[in-house]
Structure formats: C-alpha cells, structure tokens
Coordinates of C-alpha atoms in Angstrom, one line a residue:
Chain B
X455 CA 265.3 57.6 -56.8
X456 CA 262.8 56.2 -59.9
X457 CA 264.4 54.0 -61.7
X458 CA 263.3 53.1 -65.6
X459 CA 264.5 49.7 -66.1
X460 CA 264.0 49.7 -69.7
X461 CA 265.2 45.6 -71.5
X462 CA 266.0 46.0 -75.3
X463 CA 267.5 43.0 -77.2
X464 CA 270.1 43.1 -80.7
X465 CA 268.3 42.1 -83.7
X466 CA 268.9 41.7 -87.6
X467 CA 267.7 45.6 -89.0
X468 CA 264.5 45.6 -89.4
X469 CA 265.6 46.4 -93.3
X470 CA 267.8 43.3 -94.1
X471 CA 266.2 40.6 -96.2
X472 CA 266.0 37.4 -94.3
X473 CA 267.6 34.0 -96.3
X474 CA 267.7 30.6 -94.7
X475 CA 270.7 28.9 -95.2
X476 CA 271.0 26.3 -97.9
X477 CA 272.0 23.8 -94.7
X478 CA 268.6 25.0 -92.4
X479 CA 271.1 25.5 -89.7
X480 CA 269.7 29.5 -89.1
X481 CA 269.3 32.4 -91.3
X482 CA 272.6 34.0 -92.4
X483 CA 273.6 37.3 -90.5
X484 CA 277.2 37.2 -92.1
X485 CA 278.1 40.6 -92.4
X486 CA 274.3 41.7 -91.6
X487 CA 273.3 45.3 -89.7
X488 CA 272.8 44.4 -86.4
X489 CA 270.2 47.1 -84.8
X490 CA 268.5 47.6 -81.6
X491 CA 264.9 45.5 -82.3
X492 CA 262.5 48.5 -82.9
X493 CA 260.5 47.9 -80.4
X494 CA 262.8 48.1 -77.5
X495 CA 263.4 51.6 -79.0
X496 CA 259.9 52.7 -78.5
X497 CA 259.9 51.1 -75.0
X498 CA 263.2 53.3 -74.6
X499 CA 262.2 56.8 -76.3
X500 CA 258.9 56.2 -73.6
X501 CA 261.1 55.9 -70.6
X502 CA 263.3 59.2 -71.5
X503 CA 259.9 61.7 -72.9
X504 CA 258.5 60.1 -68.8
X505 CA 262.5 60.8 -67.1
X506 CA 262.0 64.1 -68.9
X507 CA 258.6 65.2 -67.9
X508 CA 260.7 64.5 -64.3
X509 CA 258.2 61.8 -63.7
X510 CA 261.5 59.3 -63.3
X511 CA 265.3 60.1 -62.3
X512 CA 266.8 57.8 -63.6
X513 CA 266.3 55.2 -67.2
X514 CA 268.5 52.1 -66.6
X515 CA 268.6 49.8 -70.5
X516 CA 269.6 46.0 -70.2
X517 CA 270.6 43.2 -72.5
X518 CA 271.0 39.5 -72.7
X519 CA 273.6 38.4 -74.5
X520 CA 277.1 38.0 -76.0
X521 CA 279.9 40.4 -76.3
X522 CA 278.6 42.6 -80.1
X523 CA 275.3 43.1 -78.4
X524 CA 277.7 46.8 -76.7
X525 CA 276.9 48.9 -80.1
X526 CA 273.4 48.7 -79.1
X527 CA 273.9 49.7 -75.5
X528 CA 275.9 52.1 -76.7
X529 CA 273.3 53.1 -78.3
X530 CA 270.2 53.4 -75.9
X531 CA 273.0 55.5 -73.8
X532 CA 272.9 57.3 -77.1
X533 CA 269.4 58.2 -76.8
X534 CA 269.7 58.8 -73.1
X535 CA 269.7 56.5 -70.4
X536 CA 271.7 57.5 -68.3
X537 CA 273.5 54.0 -67.7
X538 CA 272.9 50.3 -69.2
X539 CA 273.2 46.8 -67.5
X540 CA 275.2 43.6 -70.1
X541 CA 273.8 40.3 -68.8
X542 CA 276.9 38.8 -70.8
X543 CA 275.7 35.4 -72.6
X544 CA 276.9 33.1 -75.8
X545 CA 273.9 30.8 -75.8
X546 CA 270.7 32.3 -76.9
X547 CA 268.6 32.3 -73.7
X548 CA 264.3 31.3 -73.9
X549 CA 262.5 34.5 -73.4
X550 CA 260.9 32.4 -69.8
X551 CA 265.3 32.5 -68.9
X552 CA 265.5 35.8 -69.7
X553 CA 262.5 36.8 -68.2
X554 CA 264.5 35.1 -65.2
X555 CA 267.6 37.3 -65.4
X556 CA 265.2 40.3 -65.7
X557 CA 263.6 39.5 -62.6
X558 CA 266.9 38.8 -61.0
X559 CA 268.1 42.4 -61.4
X560 CA 264.3 43.9 -61.0
X561 CA 265.2 43.5 -56.9
X562 CA 268.9 44.8 -57.3
X563 CA 267.4 48.0 -59.6
X564 CA 264.1 47.9 -57.9
X565 CA 262.3 50.0 -60.9
X566 CA 258.6 51.5 -61.0
X567 CA 258.0 51.1 -63.6
X568 CA 260.1 47.8 -66.8
X569 CA 259.6 48.3 -70.3
X570 CA 259.7 46.2 -73.2
X571 CA 258.9 46.3 -76.8
X572 CA 256.2 43.9 -77.0
X573 CA 258.0 41.1 -79.3
X574 CA 261.8 41.1 -81.1
X575 CA 260.7 41.0 -84.5
X576 CA 263.8 38.5 -85.1
X577 CA 261.8 35.2 -83.2
X578 CA 258.7 37.1 -83.2
X579 CA 258.4 35.3 -79.8
X580 CA 256.5 38.3 -77.7
X581 CA 256.7 36.2 -74.5
X582 CA 259.5 38.1 -72.5
X583 CA 257.5 40.8 -70.8
X584 CA 254.8 38.5 -69.9
X585 CA 256.6 36.4 -68.9
X586 CA 258.6 38.8 -65.9
X587 CA 255.0 40.4 -64.8
X588 CA 254.1 36.7 -64.1
X589 CA 257.6 35.7 -62.2
X590 CA 257.5 39.3 -60.7
X591 CA 253.4 38.5 -60.0
X592 CA 253.1 42.3 -60.8
X593 CA 250.5 43.4 -63.6
X594 CA 250.9 43.7 -66.5
X595 CA 249.8 45.7 -70.0
X596 CA 250.7 44.3 -73.0
X597 CA 250.7 46.1 -76.6
X598 CA 250.7 49.8 -75.1
X599 CA 250.2 52.6 -77.6
X600 CA 249.3 55.8 -74.8
X601 CA 250.8 55.0 -71.0
X602 CA 249.6 58.2 -68.6
X603 CA 251.6 57.6 -64.8
X604 CA 249.9 58.5 -61.7
X605 CA 250.7 58.3 -58.3
X606 CA 251.6 54.5 -57.6
X607 CA 249.4 53.8 -60.8
X608 CA 249.7 54.0 -64.9
X609 CA 246.2 54.3 -67.3
X610 CA 247.3 52.0 -70.2
X611 CA 246.2 52.4 -73.5
X612 CA 246.2 48.9 -75.0
X613 CA 245.9 48.3 -79.6
X614 CA 243.7 45.0 -79.1
X615 CA 241.9 43.4 -82.3
X616 CA 239.5 44.4 -80.9
X617 CA 240.6 48.8 -81.0
X618 CA 241.8 50.1 -77.8
X619 CA 241.7 49.0 -74.5
X620 CA 242.5 51.2 -71.7
X621 CA 243.8 49.3 -68.0
X622 CA 244.3 50.8 -64.8
X623 CA 247.5 49.0 -63.2
X624 CA 249.5 48.9 -60.1
X625 CA 252.8 50.2 -59.8
X626 CA 255.5 48.9 -60.5
X627 CA 254.4 46.8 -63.5
X628 CA 255.8 45.4 -67.1
X629 CA 254.6 47.4 -69.9
X630 CA 255.2 46.3 -73.4
X631 CA 254.8 48.5 -76.6
X632 CA 253.3 48.9 -79.4
X633 CA 254.5 50.5 -82.5
X634 CA 252.7 53.5 -82.6
X635 CA 253.8 54.7 -78.9
X636 CA 255.9 57.6 -80.0
X637 CA 258.3 58.0 -82.4
X638 CA 262.0 57.4 -81.5
X639 CA 264.3 60.1 -81.2
X640 CA 267.7 60.1 -83.4
X641 CA 270.5 59.8 -82.3
X642 CA 273.4 63.4 -82.6
X643 CA 276.6 62.4 -82.8
X644 CA 278.0 65.0 -79.8
X645 CA 275.5 62.3 -77.5
X646 CA 277.1 59.4 -79.3
X647 CA 280.4 61.2 -77.5
X648 CA 278.8 61.7 -74.6
X649 CA 277.1 58.0 -73.9
X650 CA 281.0 56.8 -74.6
X651 CA 281.4 58.2 -71.0
X652 CA 278.4 56.4 -69.3
X653 CA 278.3 53.7 -67.6
X654 CA 278.1 50.1 -69.2
X655 CA 278.3 47.1 -66.3
X656 CA 278.8 43.4 -68.0
X657 CA 277.7 41.2 -65.4
X658 CA 277.2 36.8 -66.1
X659 CA 274.3 35.0 -65.9
X660 CA 276.8 33.2 -63.1
X661 CA 277.5 36.3 -60.9
X662 CA 273.2 36.6 -60.9
X663 CA 273.0 32.3 -60.0
X664 CA 271.5 31.7 -63.1
X665 CA 271.3 28.1 -65.0
X666 CA 269.6 28.7 -68.1
X667 CA 267.9 25.3 -68.6
X668 CA 267.3 24.5 -72.3
X669 CA 263.2 23.9 -73.2
X670 CA 263.0 23.9 -76.5
X671 CA 265.3 23.0 -79.0
X672 CA 265.3 24.5 -82.9
X673 CA 265.5 21.5 -85.5
X674 CA 265.4 23.3 -87.8
X675 CA 265.0 26.5 -90.7
X676 CA 263.5 26.5 -94.2
X677 CA 262.3 29.1 -96.7
X678 CA 258.9 30.0 -96.3
X679 CA 256.2 28.3 -98.7
X680 CA 256.7 30.9 -101.8
X681 CA 253.4 32.3 -103.2
X682 CA 253.8 31.7 -107.2
X683 CA 253.9 34.8 -109.4
X684 CA 250.4 35.6 -110.6
X685 CA 248.9 37.4 -113.7
X686 CA 249.1 41.3 -114.9
X687 CA 245.1 42.1 -115.9
X688 CA 244.6 45.6 -118.1
X689 CA 241.9 47.1 -116.6
X690 CA 238.8 46.6 -113.8
X691 CA 236.9 44.8 -116.0
X692 CA 239.4 42.0 -117.2
X693 CA 240.4 41.8 -113.7
X694 CA 236.4 41.2 -112.3
X695 CA 236.0 39.1 -115.5
X696 CA 239.5 37.1 -113.9
X697 CA 237.6 36.5 -110.3
X698 CA 234.5 35.7 -111.8
X699 CA 236.7 32.9 -113.5
X700 CA 238.3 31.8 -110.4
X701 CA 234.6 31.2 -108.6
X702 CA 236.0 34.0 -106.2
X703 CA 232.4 37.1 -107.2
Chain U
X1380 CA 250.3 9.3 -71.4
X1381 CA 248.1 10.6 -74.3
X1382 CA 248.3 13.8 -74.6
X1383 CA 245.7 16.3 -73.2
X1384 CA 245.2 19.8 -74.6
X1385 CA 243.6 22.2 -71.8
X1386 CA 242.5 25.2 -74.6
X1387 CA 241.6 28.4 -73.4
X1388 CA 238.7 29.9 -75.1
X1389 CA 238.3 33.8 -76.2
X1390 CA 234.8 35.5 -76.7
X1391 CA 233.4 38.8 -75.9
X1392 CA 231.0 37.7 -73.4
X1393 CA 228.3 36.7 -76.0
X1394 CA 229.8 34.7 -78.3
X1395 CA 233.2 31.8 -78.3
X1396 CA 235.3 33.6 -80.7
X1397 CA 236.0 31.5 -84.3
X1398 CA 240.3 31.4 -83.2
X1399 CA 238.4 29.2 -80.5
X1400 CA 237.2 26.6 -83.1
X1401 CA 240.4 27.2 -84.6
X1402 CA 242.6 26.5 -81.7
X1403 CA 240.2 23.0 -81.7
X1404 CA 241.3 22.5 -84.8
X1405 CA 245.0 22.2 -84.3
X1406 CA 244.7 20.1 -81.2
X1407 CA 243.2 17.6 -83.0
X1408 CA 245.9 16.9 -85.1
X1409 CA 248.4 16.1 -82.0
X1410 CA 247.1 12.3 -82.4
X1411 CA 245.5 11.0 -79.7
X1412 CA 244.6 14.0 -78.0
X1413 CA 241.6 14.4 -75.5
X1414 CA 241.0 18.3 -76.0
X1415 CA 238.9 20.2 -72.8
X1416 CA 237.9 24.0 -73.2
X1417 CA 237.7 26.5 -70.7
X1418 CA 235.7 29.4 -70.3
X1419 CA 237.0 32.3 -68.3
X1420 CA 233.7 34.8 -68.0
X1421 CA 231.4 36.1 -65.7
X1422 CA 228.0 34.4 -67.2
X1423 CA 229.7 31.2 -68.9
X1424 CA 226.3 29.0 -69.3
X1425 CA 225.9 30.1 -73.0
X1426 CA 229.6 29.9 -74.0
X1427 CA 229.5 26.2 -72.6
X1428 CA 227.1 26.2 -74.9
X1429 CA 228.5 27.0 -77.9
X1430 CA 231.9 25.0 -76.9
X1431 CA 230.2 22.2 -76.9
X1432 CA 229.4 21.8 -79.8
X1433 CA 232.7 21.7 -81.1
X1434 CA 233.6 18.9 -82.5
X1435 CA 236.3 17.4 -81.3
X1436 CA 236.4 18.3 -77.5
X1437 CA 235.5 16.4 -74.9
X1438 CA 234.8 18.6 -72.0
X1439 CA 234.2 22.3 -71.4
X1440 CA 235.3 23.3 -68.2
X1441 CA 233.3 26.8 -67.3
X1442 CA 234.7 29.5 -64.2
X1443 CA 232.4 32.4 -63.6
X1444 CA 233.6 35.3 -61.4
X1445 CA 232.9 38.4 -62.3
X1446 CA 236.0 39.8 -63.2
X1447 CA 236.5 37.5 -66.5
X1448 CA 233.8 39.9 -67.4
X1449 CA 236.8 41.3 -69.3
X1450 CA 239.4 39.6 -70.8
X1451 CA 241.8 40.6 -68.0
X1452 CA 245.5 38.2 -68.5
X1453 CA 247.1 37.9 -64.8
X1454 CA 243.1 36.7 -63.5
X1455 CA 242.9 34.5 -66.2
X1456 CA 246.6 33.2 -65.9
X1457 CA 246.2 32.9 -62.1
X1458 CA 243.0 30.7 -62.9
X1459 CA 244.4 28.9 -65.6
X1460 CA 247.7 28.0 -63.8
X1461 CA 245.7 26.2 -61.5
X1462 CA 243.9 24.6 -63.4
X1463 CA 246.6 22.9 -65.5
X1464 CA 248.5 20.1 -63.9
X1465 CA 246.5 17.3 -66.0
X1466 CA 247.0 18.6 -69.4
X1467 CA 249.8 18.5 -71.6
X1468 CA 249.7 21.0 -73.3
X1469 CA 247.4 24.6 -73.5
X1470 CA 246.3 26.6 -76.0
X1471 CA 245.3 29.8 -76.8
X1472 CA 245.0 31.9 -80.2
X1473 CA 247.4 34.1 -81.5
X1474 CA 244.6 37.1 -81.6
X1475 CA 246.3 39.7 -79.1
X1476 CA 244.1 37.9 -76.3
X1477 CA 246.1 34.8 -76.2
X1478 CA 249.5 37.0 -76.8
X1479 CA 249.2 38.7 -73.9
X1480 CA 247.5 36.1 -72.2
X1481 CA 249.8 32.5 -73.2
X1482 CA 252.8 33.7 -71.9
X1483 CA 251.7 34.7 -68.1
X1484 CA 250.4 30.8 -68.2
X1485 CA 253.6 29.5 -69.4
X1486 CA 255.4 31.2 -67.0
X1487 CA 253.2 30.8 -64.0
X1488 CA 253.7 26.5 -64.9
X1489 CA 257.3 28.2 -64.9
X1490 CA 257.6 26.2 -69.0
X1491 CA 258.4 26.8 -72.8
X1492 CA 256.1 28.2 -74.9
X1493 CA 256.0 27.8 -78.6
X1494 CA 254.0 31.0 -80.6
X1495 CA 252.3 31.0 -83.5
X1496 CA 251.6 27.2 -84.1
X1497 CA 251.5 26.6 -87.8
X1498 CA 251.8 23.2 -87.8
X1499 CA 251.7 20.0 -85.2
X1500 CA 253.9 17.7 -86.3
X1501 CA 253.9 15.4 -82.8
X1502 CA 252.9 16.2 -79.6
X1503 CA 256.0 17.9 -78.9
X1504 CA 256.9 19.2 -82.4
X1505 CA 255.7 22.6 -84.1
X1506 CA 256.5 24.4 -87.0
X1507 CA 255.6 28.2 -86.2
X1508 CA 257.3 31.2 -87.9
X1509 CA 259.8 33.8 -87.2
X1510 CA 261.5 36.8 -89.5
X1511 CA 257.7 38.1 -90.4
X1512 CA 258.0 34.7 -92.0
X1513 CA 261.0 34.8 -93.1
X1514 CA 261.3 31.8 -91.9
X1515 CA 259.6 28.4 -90.5
X1516 CA 261.3 27.0 -87.9
X1517 CA 260.4 23.2 -86.8
X1518 CA 260.9 22.8 -82.6
X1519 CA 261.0 20.2 -80.1
X1520 CA 259.9 20.8 -76.5
X1521 CA 262.5 18.2 -74.7
X1522 CA 262.2 16.8 -71.1
X1523 CA 258.5 16.2 -71.2
X1524 CA 257.9 19.8 -70.0
X1525 CA 254.2 21.2 -70.2
X1526 CA 253.9 22.8 -73.5
X1527 CA 251.8 26.3 -73.9
X1528 CA 251.3 27.6 -77.0
X1529 CA 249.8 29.8 -79.2
X1530 CA 248.1 28.6 -82.8
X1531 CA 248.3 30.4 -85.8
X1532 CA 244.8 30.6 -85.9
X1533 CA 245.4 31.7 -90.2
X1534 CA 246.8 27.8 -90.5
X1535 CA 243.7 26.6 -89.4
X1536 CA 240.3 25.8 -90.8
X1537 CA 237.6 25.8 -87.5
X1538 CA 236.3 22.7 -86.4
X1539 CA 232.8 22.4 -87.5
X1540 CA 229.9 21.7 -84.8
X1541 CA 227.9 18.7 -83.9
X1542 CA 229.6 17.6 -80.7
X1543 CA 227.9 17.6 -77.5
X1544 CA 230.4 17.4 -74.8
X1545 CA 230.2 17.2 -71.9
X1546 CA 229.9 20.4 -69.6
X1547 CA 231.8 21.3 -65.9
X1548 CA 232.2 24.3 -63.4
X1549 CA 236.2 23.8 -63.2
X1550 CA 237.3 23.7 -59.3
X1551 CA 239.0 25.6 -57.7
X1552 CA 237.5 28.9 -58.7
X1553 CA 241.1 31.8 -57.7
X1554 CA 240.9 34.8 -56.3
X1555 CA 242.1 37.3 -59.1
X1556 CA 244.6 39.7 -58.2
X1557 CA 243.3 43.2 -57.6
X1558 CA 246.3 44.9 -59.1
X1559 CA 245.6 45.1 -62.6
X1560 CA 241.5 46.7 -63.3
X1561 CA 239.9 47.5 -66.5
X1562 CA 238.3 51.2 -67.5
X1563 CA 236.9 50.3 -70.8
X1564 CA 237.3 49.3 -74.7
X1565 CA 236.8 51.4 -77.4
X1566 CA 235.4 49.1 -80.0
X1567 CA 234.1 50.7 -83.4
X1568 CA 231.4 48.1 -83.5
X1569 CA 230.1 47.8 -87.4
X1570 CA 228.2 45.7 -89.8
X1571 CA 230.8 44.6 -91.9
X1572 CA 232.4 41.8 -91.4
X1573 CA 234.5 40.7 -89.0
X1574 CA 238.7 40.8 -90.3
X1575 CA 240.3 38.1 -89.1
X1576 CA 237.1 36.1 -90.2
X1577 CA 236.4 37.6 -93.5
X1578 CA 236.4 35.9 -96.7
X1579 CA 236.6 39.0 -98.6
X1580 CA 239.0 41.9 -97.5
X1581 CA 239.4 44.6 -98.9
X1582 CA 242.8 46.8 -97.4
X1583 CA 244.4 49.6 -98.1
X1584 CA 247.7 51.4 -98.1
X1585 CA 249.0 54.8 -98.0
X1586 CA 248.7 55.6 -101.3
X1587 CA 244.8 56.3 -99.7
X1588 CA 246.2 59.5 -98.9
X1589 CA 243.5 60.6 -96.6
X1590 CA 241.2 59.2 -93.8
X1591 CA 238.0 61.3 -95.9
X1592 CA 239.7 58.8 -99.6
X1593 CA 240.6 55.7 -97.1
X1594 CA 236.2 55.8 -97.3
X1595 CA 236.4 54.6 -100.9
X1596 CA 237.3 51.4 -99.9
X1597 CA 234.1 51.1 -97.3
X1598 CA 231.8 52.0 -100.5
X1599 CA 233.6 48.5 -102.3
X1600 CA 233.8 46.9 -99.3
X1601 CA 229.9 46.8 -98.8
X1602 CA 229.3 46.2 -102.3
X1603 CA 231.8 43.1 -101.8
X1604 CA 230.4 42.2 -98.7
X1605 CA 233.8 42.4 -97.7
X1606 CA 235.7 43.2 -94.0
X1607 CA 238.2 46.7 -94.4
X1608 CA 241.6 46.2 -93.9
X1609 CA 245.2 48.6 -93.8
X1610 CA 248.4 48.3 -93.9
X1611 CA 251.0 49.8 -91.3
X1612 CA 250.8 53.0 -93.1
X1613 CA 247.8 54.3 -93.7
X1614 CA 247.2 53.1 -90.2
X1615 CA 250.5 55.4 -89.0
X1616 CA 248.9 58.7 -91.2
X1617 CA 246.2 57.8 -89.1
X1618 CA 243.3 57.4 -92.6
X1619 CA 242.0 53.7 -90.6
X1620 CA 242.1 52.6 -86.7
X1621 CA 244.2 49.9 -85.4
X1622 CA 242.3 47.3 -85.4
X1623 CA 242.4 47.5 -88.7
X1624 CA 246.1 46.7 -89.7
X1625 CA 247.0 43.7 -91.3
X1626 CA 250.3 41.9 -90.9
X1627 CA 253.6 40.6 -88.8
X1628 CA 251.9 43.2 -86.1
X1629 CA 249.0 43.4 -86.7
X1630 CA 246.3 40.3 -88.2
X1631 CA 247.5 37.7 -89.5
X1632 CA 244.7 36.6 -92.0
X1633 CA 243.8 33.8 -95.2
X1634 CA 240.6 35.5 -96.3
X1635 CA 239.0 33.4 -99.8
X1636 CA 239.6 36.6 -101.3
X1637 CA 242.2 40.0 -100.8
X1638 CA 242.2 42.9 -102.3
X1639 CA 245.8 45.0 -102.2
X1640 CA 244.4 48.4 -102.6
X1641 CA 247.6 51.5 -102.9
X1642 CA 249.6 48.8 -101.0
X1643 CA 253.5 48.6 -101.7
X1644 CA 254.1 45.0 -99.9
X1645 CA 256.2 45.5 -97.3
X1646 CA 257.6 42.3 -96.0
X1647 CA 255.9 42.8 -92.6
X1648 CA 253.0 42.7 -94.2
X1649 CA 252.9 40.4 -96.7
X1650 CA 253.1 38.7 -93.5
X1651 CA 249.4 39.2 -92.8
X1652 CA 248.2 37.7 -96.3
X1653 CA 250.4 34.7 -97.0
X1654 CA 247.7 32.3 -96.5
X1655 CA 245.4 33.9 -98.4
X1656 CA 243.8 31.7 -101.3
X1657 CA 243.8 35.5 -103.8
X1658 CA 245.3 37.8 -103.5
X1659 CA 245.2 40.7 -105.8
X1660 CA 246.9 43.9 -105.7
X1661 CA 246.2 47.8 -107.3
X1662 CA 248.7 49.5 -107.7
X1663 CA 250.8 52.7 -109.9
X1664 CA 254.4 51.5 -109.3
X1665 CA 254.4 48.6 -111.6
X1666 CA 257.4 47.8 -109.4
X1667 CA 255.5 47.3 -105.9
X1668 CA 256.3 44.1 -104.6
X1669 CA 253.0 43.1 -104.0
X1670 CA 253.0 42.2 -107.9
X1671 CA 255.3 40.1 -106.7
X1672 CA 252.4 37.9 -104.5
X1673 CA 249.7 38.8 -106.5
X1674 CA 247.4 37.0 -108.4
X1675 CA 246.3 39.3 -109.9
X1676 CA 247.8 42.7 -110.5
X1677 CA 246.7 45.7 -111.8
X1678 CA 248.7 48.8 -112.8
X1679 CA 246.9 51.8 -112.4
X1680 CA 245.4 54.6 -110.0
X1681 CA 243.3 53.3 -107.7
X1682 CA 241.0 56.6 -108.1
X1683 CA 240.1 55.4 -111.2
X1684 CA 239.8 51.9 -110.9
X1685 CA 238.3 51.6 -107.6
X1686 CA 235.0 53.5 -108.8
X1687 CA 235.2 51.4 -111.9
X1688 CA 235.0 48.2 -110.3
X1689 CA 232.0 49.2 -108.0
X1690 CA 229.8 50.7 -110.9
X1691 CA 230.7 47.2 -112.7
X1692 CA 230.2 45.2 -109.4
X1693 CA 226.7 47.7 -108.8

C-alpha cells in the first residue's frame, strides 16, 4: 500500500482579526471561527492529487490536539482523505513533541511521503516538518512549490529567498508545502455526507507511549506596537516634498 | 556558566549574508555571551575572513566539505549537531536558509527552538511574534535546555566590522547523508539592491494588473536606487517572481522607505513591513487598510502617479 501521511492543525481562521486578551494570558478565541491551517490544506490537496494520478493508494490525515479538532478532520475527509487519525490531548504540544508523535505514527503507517504545511498561521513556528525529518533520519524538502515523484525519489522545487531551488530526495521523505503549490478544492455537500462514514480513529499519547515534556513557557501575550496613522498628501509633488523634508530623498 | 552562542553563517559561497551580522547583533544582546560563527562551505577561507571582522565575534569555526557548496539542511544540521555540545545557544537567521535548517538542528539536539526572535530579555527569555505579528509572545526556555533560535533579522541592525576573531577548523567534519541532492537554483540575479537589506523598497500589488504593468515599478525603483517587492496577490497572479514576496510567508523587511503601490494592505502583508521607518501608500481606494499604517498616503491612480513621480525625480 503506497500511503501518504498528511499532518494538519486546527487554527483560528485566516480571516479572523486576532486580538490579545486584556490580561495578556492569550488571544481571544471564544466563538471564533476555526479552520484547517491553510498550508496544511494545500498539503492535503497535493496528497489527493498524487493519489488521483495513481502514484499513491491511500491518504491518511493526522492531527494532534483537543477533542474539538474533529470537525477539521472531517473537512479533510470530505476533501478526499481516506481516513483520519486523531491523537487527542488537551495539552498543547511543542513542535518537537508533535514531531515525536508523527514519528511514532510513521512506524505504524509506513508512508512513503509525509506532507505538512510549512508553518501554522497561529504560532508561526515553522518547525514540525523539519523536526520530524530529523527524528526520522530522512530527507526534508521545505517550502515546496512543485513536487514530482519518480521511482523511489522526489524532485521538489522550493521557494527560497534567492528564487526557486530544486532538490532531489530519496523516499520516504518529509515535504513541507508553500502557498503556490496548488489551490485546494472546495468541499461539496455530498462529500461532507460521505465523510461522516469514513474512519476516524482516536488515539491517546499514552497509547503511543509518549509523555510530552514542555521546554518552553509562555509568560505573556501582548498586542504589537502600533504604527501611528500618518497624513494624506494630495499629489506626487506633495509626496516628494514630504519625503525630502523627512530626509528620505 | 556564561552564555556561549554558536551562529550558523548564511552565505552564497563567496559572501557572508548580512543576516549573519544581524544574528551576531542579536547574540551580543545576551549578557556576557561569547559568540562563535560557524561556516559550512566547500571553501571557507574568504568567508572566514569576513566573519572574523564582525564586531563581537570571538571565534570563527570553518567546516569544509564539497557537500556544503549548496546549503542542504540535512548535511549542515548533522554537522552542527556534532559540534553543538559546548554551546548554550545555536542561532541562525529567520531567512529560508535558517527556517529550513534550524528546526532540524533542534530536533537532532532534542531541544526547543524559539522562532523569529525579535528581542532578547535574558539568556532564556525572548520575545517573538505570532499570528502574523498580531501578538507578541514573551517565552522562557525551561530547565537549562539548550536554545536553538532563528533571529528575526528585521529586528536587528548588523554589527559593525573591525573585529579580529580567531579562525580555526572545526572537528569533527561529519560525513553528510546521501539522501538529499542539490539539483539547481534559479536565482534571478539582478543589479538592483537586495530586497532584504535595501534602504528603499518599491513594492507592487494586485492593482498593477499584469506582469507588463509591474515593469513600471522597476523604472521607479531604479530611479530611487530601490529594491522591488510585491504582495502575495501580485506573486500569485504571476506579476512578480516569488522571491519578491513581502509578508508573513515571504520576506520580513525593515527599509528606511517603503512605497506600497496598489497594495491594499492585508494583515499578512503588513506584518512584513511594520519595521519600515517610513511607509508610503499609493492606492485608489481611500479605505484600503494600507492607509492605516502609512506615514504618507496618496489616494489616486497609480498609473498616473508613478509616471509623475518618476518625471519629478528624473
């Protein structure tokens, strides 16, 4: 069975305006729309396209998080994932611990490819994929904008600061995906109905033999420094005069 | 034990990236820190000389191996992990180089990474942005864990030159894994200033409408001696290449002058420019969010205003 494992995270939706709680203990999430991390959605879309091309037999989606992650897993099943794994925990895990969980699941699932988003849009850490590749002692190709699979290998084009870099990696490997890899499909109503019947297995950290260790403590959340609103100028000449006055030209 | 910080140098084989000097700046804000820069390269001779002049650097370590002709995270991480034991901190820049590499190092060291360090409060306490910069966290690394960090380069000024660090070859040199191979890089080499370090940036958005129209901005940028940037919308639409993208998932920049032209100002874009000294917005929509952060706002048609600017400047 040629299997792709896709890691997803439930995050505050992309369109929600984030506000820090007045007491600095977190950000306001009550009643806020939650979604699949957009980068992870792109990872899943890529996995589905690989399967639809016949280069994989099964797409398994996995998340690590509290019970209320299930709607996001169902969304992934509705998109086309074959089954879902939910490692349920109320303790937020650090990326190294999440990578450790994924590493353990790899032993069970034996994927030839693991796809994840390049970062989650909530904590913006951008660590889990690379950490998983290290723990697994396998190749990583981050920030992918194109993935081509050949026998036992993948050619991955990466969006890097200099432009586009292409790597060849032996499989199995971890690939983290960037925005321009694909455009995820919309979920249709019949697919949502079908997804309700697809397998969603719940696991615990204990059942995987994992005891997460916190190495980082968050002391406080603050709103960012605000830029003060500037002035309007009426035309190009006035703009240049203002910039010269400020010593910028 | 005083902090002993190892910085993984970023370079292109000939020149040390300015991001490295910014990592040194970050490291020197840790009280009483000793700073070592490690250079993994095919030939590290010139790069080591450059790193040795950075103020505040005590030691430069060189690792020479043909595999390091290209920055492969799997190869560099294995090497750095083998050298890391004496160090309390291992830092790299929050560029695509560092973002790719540093978590792999952290996992090999079984330790924590603090991403995008924007300020150092102590050897174990750091500030970093989350939610595309809409909140700032203060985090504490627990139990004396080794700290791997990426440095948000827009938050630091590069250290000056004039230093004279001791240079030595690192040992051991690790045999790299063979599972990852460099194929190619398509770098659009240009004579324009580098987007990440330019003092002036002219940036365009979806309102440019086409790749041809986007060329207008190159003219203005050349007149100003500026780098060219783009919003995600402009890159997605194919008006500009990906390496020009500014924002949460592109480049985070801090120029003296940022001209946002035809950019509406999504939160994800604003997070990439909030450290710019002066922001100018030109947009025909008077309600565009970019005007909320702009020091100077000009409402109007960019296709009239940009040529006017160029004429007045020329």
